[in-house]
Amino acid sequence: MNKSVSFQPPRKLRVFAFDPATGNRHVNRKIREMTISVPWELDPVPRHQAFIGPDGEYLQLIDFDPASGVFYEPIDLNDPEVLHSDGLSPSEDNPHFHQQMVYAVAMNTIAVFEQALGRVVLWAPRKFDPQHPHQDRYVGKLRVYPHALREANAFYDPNKKALLFGYFTAGRTSRSAPPTSIVFTCLSHDIIVHETCHAILDGMHPRYVENSNADMLALHEAFADIVAIFQHFSHPQVLEDQIARTRGDLEQQSLLGALAQEFGQALGHGGALRDALGQYVDGQWRTLEPDNEILDRLSGPHARGAILVAAVFRAFLSIYRARVADLFRIASGGSGILRDGEIDPDLVKRLAAEAATSAQHILRMCIRAMDYVPPVDVDFGNYLRAVITADHDLYPEDDYHYRRAFIEAFTAWGIVPDGVSVITERSLIWPELREAVADHAPDNQIDSLEVDFGRLVSRPDEIFKELKNRADMRDSAGSVLIEKLEFLKNELVRRLHESLGKAIQTRSENRVVKSFTKNEVLQRNLLGSEFANDRAVVFLAREFYSQIFWGIMSGQQDSELLHVIGITLEDSAPHTICRSEITKLPTFQVHSVRMANRVGKRGQTESEYVVEIIQSRDGFFDRNIQALADKGDQPAAKRAWRKLYDEKPYRRDFRYRCGSTLLIDTKRFEIRRVIPTRYRADQDEGLERMRRYLKGAARQPQNAFDDPNNDQGTANAFADLHRHVERGRF
């Protein structure tokens, strides 16, 4: 967090536990508000400086209301009165509390991710501009606008790198807030978590906004919902209240499984906007029963996403019931059936503790899985494999059978991976590299890549020198890459000096700040934990390693090994696979090289490098045009295009992407696991699969991510996805 101040304990701030309307009900009076702890990352602001709002290392709040043309006065969370009272008291009509609420919940969400992933959260960088290759792509702060919209919406804007929250007037059909009262989305705990998750996931996987299959957008929505639901289980006062009301049976209707209570009811829905447990039918609560064919009938991202949420919550319930069975037997004298009336307060606490432990483990499983998924074109089956593999690698014993519960719950809802004929834990675990290439590549070819990666991590200067001396790096295109790497080196040195200088000056005014030369900086592991306290250095190191790793991979000659990894460098590959200006061969992108540190059951730290590689191919709906373009016959392809689309310029219809995530051991520098997309870019089966999906999607109501030619997604992608006024969904 903030390194320019000395150590401070976590900051405590009060927030609404759910949302105002839910908390204002008399039955919920005990859980109207709660106090959460967030990392201390806000420096006191000198009185003579301009102050726009809480402005830390991760978030910058700007409380401007465009509809009213008003800047709300910012809250100073370092004010002594605010500090001593754990922040302002929750209030619906105080903009200062609105700012406090959104800041506290968003920062708490960031902390949850950092604990699960073992590294700092980075926001999605600015888009690379070839005209300005040296511009700063690093986005240090996500902007947050508590009153950005006068409409029933809230969303993450990937172009502005901002969270925008709306407010609206409750209608006559509102079931919670009184008609004509104002509902603020920035006061809903669930909505804040949901939108923050979109921003964090976009920083990890920017290609997940591409609508390449029916599950992609649904995964974005469902994942944000899962985090929002299970964060409630980390708050004891809320959990114990709901345990007491449901008499320990969390399958009953409760606030813990529902999302955005006030928001959905103010719009006239019977309950929350989405619910993991069930729904109201003719005014009666009905528990959702699994249907293993339902995904075949659903197409929208919210509808499909709800099934993934239901599967995860079903797994949680199964685990929770197993963990508390002995407590019910003890409390009931062996029958397992509790007597009528309120249950004992001590039993409530024990049940709540077991629920919290189970939920926290499941939340970490779901978050860690995002390092074990392919970098593009992910479906629910891939996500199940990721959850199982990530948990197996960290907790091989699985004492409470969490993985078995996930497998049963997912298969009950019809979520099974393609190409896996027998659904067992072993069959779902992603393969190790040597398993994947056992029949294709001799060991020495694998070892050469592993040794190069070891040198890249420990001595990047050596790899950089070799790359500069490569013949194909001496032309104009290659010199651009070398120039970019030199720029990144300079920036790394500058930011490292700046970071160390601040830290040393804080501890002692008389100490001399050590200076590093560029070569000294590149003679160490820049991805190591010693630099993890400066997010800008972490970002620049990832950028540098990604470019260098591209250089290593582009020099590989073994086609079989590359095919296992999920890319092709063969000149005979379809010409619709983008060519490198440097190698003149099919190119690819190393999206990320990052570190993951996780703490296992025995307190041991397990570390690995996560490398994501993507290869892209131009796709056309017309197969004849595709065949001509694949051959590189552009004149014939253009003539065929004009016959079909005389009024449109010649261009691809969609971008087809494939690739792989590599998990690399930090001690031996071996590629441990390969997590590929189902097809490679040069396999027409995958191209045809996406073509059929997009043609079917075009006949459905348009959604936020429908422009297949836009690599960055539409300007208001998440806004459109969440614009529920027209679609009745959030």
PDB file of C-alpha atoms in Angstrom, residues 150-282:
ATOM      1  CA  ARG A 150     -28.952   9.914 -13.041  1.00  0.00           C
ATOM      2  CA  GLU A 151     -30.226   6.505 -14.084  1.00  0.00           C
ATOM      3  CA  ALA A 152     -30.760   3.035 -12.637  1.00  0.00           C
ATOM      4  CA  ASN A 153     -27.299   1.772 -13.509  1.00  0.00           C
ATOM      5  CA  ALA A 154     -23.769   1.298 -12.268  1.00  0.00           C
ATOM      6  CA  PHE A 155     -20.820   0.048 -14.265  1.00  0.00           C
ATOM      7  CA  TYR A 156     -17.089  -0.180 -14.777  1.00  0.00           C
ATOM      8  CA  ASP A 157     -15.877   1.855 -17.754  1.00  0.00           C
ATOM      9  CA  PRO A 158     -12.771   0.142 -19.207  1.00  0.00           C
ATOM     10  CA  ASN A 159     -11.867   3.168 -21.328  1.00  0.00           C
ATOM     11  CA  LYS A 160     -12.071   5.740 -18.539  1.00  0.00           C
ATOM     12  CA  LYS A 161     -10.656   3.239 -16.012  1.00  0.00           C
ATOM     13  CA  ALA A 162     -13.452   4.254 -13.683  1.00  0.00           C
ATOM     14  CA  LEU A 163     -16.393   3.001 -11.637  1.00  0.00           C
ATOM     15  CA  LEU A 164     -19.548   4.998 -12.290  1.00  0.00           C
ATOM     16  CA  PHE A 165     -22.509   4.734  -9.914  1.00  0.00           C
ATOM     17  CA  GLY A 166     -25.984   6.015 -10.690  1.00  0.00           C
ATOM     18  CA  TYR A 167     -29.013   7.052  -8.691  1.00  0.00           C
ATOM     19  CA  PHE A 168     -32.688   7.022  -9.579  1.00  0.00           C
ATOM     20  CA  THR A 169     -36.194   7.610  -8.267  1.00  0.00           C
ATOM     21  CA  ALA A 170     -38.070   4.593  -6.983  1.00  0.00           C
ATOM     22  CA  GLY A 171     -41.208   3.938  -9.005  1.00  0.00           C
ATOM     23  CA  ARG A 172     -44.735   3.153  -7.960  1.00  0.00           C
ATOM     24  CA  THR A 173     -44.058  -0.606  -8.133  1.00  0.00           C
ATOM     25  CA  SER A 174     -41.138  -0.380  -5.704  1.00  0.00           C
ATOM     26  CA  ARG A 175     -41.266  -3.069  -2.999  1.00  0.00           C
ATOM     27  CA  SER A 176     -38.637  -1.511  -0.732  1.00  0.00           C
ATOM     28  CA  ALA A 177     -37.887   2.179  -1.056  1.00  0.00           C
ATOM     29  CA  PRO A 178     -40.944   4.455  -0.847  1.00  0.00           C
ATOM     30  CA  PRO A 179     -42.146   5.678  -4.265  1.00  0.00           C
ATOM     31  CA  THR A 180     -40.429   8.906  -5.428  1.00  0.00           C
ATOM     32  CA  SER A 181     -37.535   8.368  -2.963  1.00  0.00           C
ATOM     33  CA  ILE A 182     -33.974   8.315  -4.313  1.00  0.00           C
ATOM     34  CA  VAL A 183     -32.071   5.051  -4.552  1.00  0.00           C
ATOM     35  CA  PHE A 184     -28.261   5.342  -4.687  1.00  0.00           C
ATOM     36  CA  THR A 185     -26.362   2.428  -6.186  1.00  0.00           C
ATOM     37  CA  CYS A 186     -23.198   3.592  -4.378  1.00  0.00           C
ATOM     38  CA  LEU A 187     -24.877   2.586  -1.098  1.00  0.00           C
ATOM     39  CA  SER A 188     -25.342  -1.059  -2.112  1.00  0.00           C
ATOM     40  CA  HIS A 189     -22.555  -3.250  -0.751  1.00  0.00           C
ATOM     41  CA  ASP A 190     -23.188  -5.869  -3.452  1.00  0.00           C
ATOM     42  CA  ILE A 191     -23.155  -3.429  -6.357  1.00  0.00           C
ATOM     43  CA  ILE A 192     -19.881  -1.847  -5.230  1.00  0.00           C
ATOM     44  CA  VAL A 193     -18.215  -5.262  -4.903  1.00  0.00           C
ATOM     45  CA  HIS A 194     -19.656  -6.374  -8.237  1.00  0.00           C
ATOM     46  CA  GLU A 195     -18.306  -3.387 -10.175  1.00  0.00           C
ATOM     47  CA  THR A 196     -14.926  -3.481  -8.445  1.00  0.00           C
ATOM     48  CA  CYS A 197     -14.624  -7.147  -9.451  1.00  0.00           C
ATOM     49  CA  HIS A 198     -15.265  -6.223 -13.091  1.00  0.00           C
ATOM     50  CA  ALA A 199     -12.373  -3.757 -12.908  1.00  0.00           C
ATOM     51  CA  ILE A 200     -10.017  -6.239 -11.211  1.00  0.00           C
ATOM     52  CA  LEU A 201     -10.877  -9.046 -13.643  1.00  0.00           C
ATOM     53  CA  ASP A 202     -10.371  -6.699 -16.593  1.00  0.00           C
ATOM     54  CA  GLY A 203      -6.889  -5.977 -15.257  1.00  0.00           C
ATOM     55  CA  MET A 204      -6.136  -9.718 -15.137  1.00  0.00           C
ATOM     56  CA  HIS A 205      -7.868 -10.798 -18.350  1.00  0.00           C
ATOM     57  CA  PRO A 206      -8.667  -7.896 -20.708  1.00  0.00           C
ATOM     58  CA  ARG A 207      -9.789 -10.307 -23.464  1.00  0.00           C
ATOM     59  CA  TYR A 208     -12.612 -11.630 -21.311  1.00  0.00           C
ATOM     60  CA  VAL A 209     -14.850  -8.844 -22.598  1.00  0.00           C
ATOM     61  CA  GLU A 210     -14.804 -10.483 -26.036  1.00  0.00           C
ATOM     62  CA  ASN A 211     -17.967 -12.354 -26.894  1.00  0.00           C
ATOM     63  CA  SER A 212     -16.332 -15.494 -28.311  1.00  0.00           C
ATOM     64  CA  ASN A 213     -18.725 -18.046 -26.794  1.00  0.00           C
ATOM     65  CA  ALA A 214     -21.932 -18.161 -24.780  1.00  0.00           C
ATOM     66  CA  ASP A 215     -20.114 -18.280 -21.434  1.00  0.00           C
ATOM     67  CA  MET A 216     -17.602 -15.440 -21.749  1.00  0.00           C
ATOM     68  CA  LEU A 217     -19.802 -12.532 -20.677  1.00  0.00           C
ATOM     69  CA  ALA A 218     -21.695 -14.762 -18.263  1.00  0.00           C
ATOM     70  CA  LEU A 219     -18.439 -15.654 -16.524  1.00  0.00           C
ATOM     71  CA  HIS A 220     -17.643 -11.966 -16.002  1.00  0.00           C
ATOM     72  CA  GLU A 221     -21.067 -11.409 -14.436  1.00  0.00           C
ATOM     73  CA  ALA A 222     -21.151 -14.610 -12.399  1.00  0.00           C
ATOM     74  CA  PHE A 223     -17.647 -14.167 -11.006  1.00  0.00           C
ATOM     75  CA  ALA A 224     -18.497 -10.663  -9.776  1.00  0.00           C
ATOM     76  CA  ASP A 225     -21.661 -12.025  -8.148  1.00  0.00           C
ATOM     77  CA  ILE A 226     -19.801 -14.902  -6.469  1.00  0.00           C
ATOM     78  CA  VAL A 227     -17.330 -12.522  -4.850  1.00  0.00           C
ATOM     79  CA  ALA A 228     -20.152 -10.202  -3.742  1.00  0.00           C
ATOM     80  CA  ILE A 229     -22.089 -13.062  -2.125  1.00  0.00           C
ATOM     81  CA  PHE A 230     -19.204 -14.663  -0.289  1.00  0.00           C
ATOM     82  CA  GLN A 231     -17.763 -11.404   1.005  1.00  0.00           C
ATOM     83  CA  HIS A 232     -20.849 -11.193   3.234  1.00  0.00           C
ATOM     84  CA  PHE A 233     -19.655 -14.330   5.007  1.00  0.00           C
ATOM     85  CA  SER A 234     -16.568 -12.526   6.298  1.00  0.00           C
ATOM     86  CA  HIS A 235     -18.674 -10.224   8.506  1.00  0.00           C
ATOM     87  CA  PRO A 236     -19.530 -12.039  11.790  1.00  0.00           C
ATOM     88  CA  GLN A 237     -22.465  -9.887  12.913  1.00  0.00           C
ATOM     89  CA  VAL A 238     -24.269 -10.350   9.598  1.00  0.00           C
ATOM     90  CA  LEU A 239     -23.544 -14.046   9.400  1.00  0.00           C
ATOM     91  CA  GLU A 240     -24.650 -14.817  12.938  1.00  0.00           C
ATOM     92  CA  ASP A 241     -27.901 -12.903  12.460  1.00  0.00           C
ATOM     93  CA  GLN A 242     -28.789 -14.860   9.317  1.00  0.00           C
ATOM     94  CA  ILE A 243     -27.729 -18.184  10.869  1.00  0.00           C
ATOM     95  CA  ALA A 244     -30.038 -17.515  13.818  1.00  0.00           C
ATOM     96  CA  ARG A 245     -32.977 -16.602  11.568  1.00  0.00           C
ATOM     97  CA  THR A 246     -32.641 -19.635   9.319  1.00  0.00           C
ATOM     98  CA  ARG A 247     -31.903 -21.899  12.305  1.00  0.00           C
ATOM     99  CA  GLY A 248     -28.649 -22.863  10.604  1.00  0.00           C
ATOM    100  CA  ASP A 249     -30.331 -23.919   7.352  1.00  0.00           C
ATOM    101  CA  LEU A 250     -28.724 -21.599   4.802  1.00  0.00           C
ATOM    102  CA  GLU A 251     -30.724 -23.146   1.979  1.00  0.00           C
ATOM    103  CA  GLN A 252     -33.696 -21.152   3.213  1.00  0.00           C
ATOM    104  CA  GLN A 253     -34.353 -17.702   1.805  1.00  0.00           C
ATOM    105  CA  SER A 254     -31.960 -15.262   3.459  1.00  0.00           C
ATOM    106  CA  LEU A 255     -30.027 -12.101   2.781  1.00  0.00           C
ATOM    107  CA  LEU A 256     -26.755 -13.989   2.385  1.00  0.00           C
ATOM    108  CA  GLY A 257     -27.637 -15.473  -0.985  1.00  0.00           C
ATOM    109  CA  ALA A 258     -29.362 -12.442  -2.464  1.00  0.00           C
ATOM    110  CA  LEU A 259     -27.730  -9.613  -4.383  1.00  0.00           C
ATOM    111  CA  ALA A 260     -28.554  -5.922  -4.478  1.00  0.00           C
ATOM    112  CA  GLN A 261     -31.769  -6.207  -2.462  1.00  0.00           C
ATOM    113  CA  GLU A 262     -32.896  -2.590  -2.620  1.00  0.00           C
ATOM    114  CA  PHE A 263     -31.901  -2.113  -6.230  1.00  0.00           C
ATOM    115  CA  GLY A 264     -34.024  -4.950  -7.560  1.00  0.00           C
ATOM    116  CA  GLN A 265     -37.018  -4.246  -5.366  1.00  0.00           C
ATOM    117  CA  ALA A 266     -37.027  -0.525  -6.150  1.00  0.00           C
ATOM    118  CA  LEU A 267     -37.383  -1.461  -9.811  1.00  0.00           C
ATOM    119  CA  GLY A 268     -40.418  -3.591  -9.052  1.00  0.00           C
ATOM    120  CA  HIS A 269     -38.810  -7.047  -8.956  1.00  0.00           C
ATOM    121  CA  GLY A 270     -40.181  -9.537  -6.445  1.00  0.00           C
ATOM    122  CA  GLY A 271     -36.829 -10.018  -4.738  1.00  0.00           C
ATOM    123  CA  ALA A 272     -33.215  -9.227  -5.371  1.00  0.00           C
ATOM    124  CA  LEU A 273     -31.995  -8.874  -8.934  1.00  0.00           C
ATOM    125  CA  ARG A 274     -30.244 -12.231  -8.857  1.00  0.00           C
ATOM    126  CA  ASP A 275     -30.380 -14.907  -6.193  1.00  0.00           C
ATOM    127  CA  ALA A 276     -28.197 -17.970  -5.812  1.00  0.00           C
ATOM    128  CA  LEU A 277     -30.721 -19.935  -3.775  1.00  0.00           C
ATOM    129  CA  GLY A 278     -34.042 -19.576  -5.533  1.00  0.00           C
ATOM    130  CA  GLN A 279     -36.739 -17.157  -6.564  1.00  0.00           C
ATOM    131  CA  TYR A 280     -40.257 -16.023  -5.825  1.00  0.00           C
ATOM    132  CA  VAL A 281     -42.979 -17.747  -7.854  1.00  0.00           C
ATOM    133  CA  ASP A 282     -46.489 -16.295  -7.424  1.00  0.00           C
TER     134      ASP A 282
END
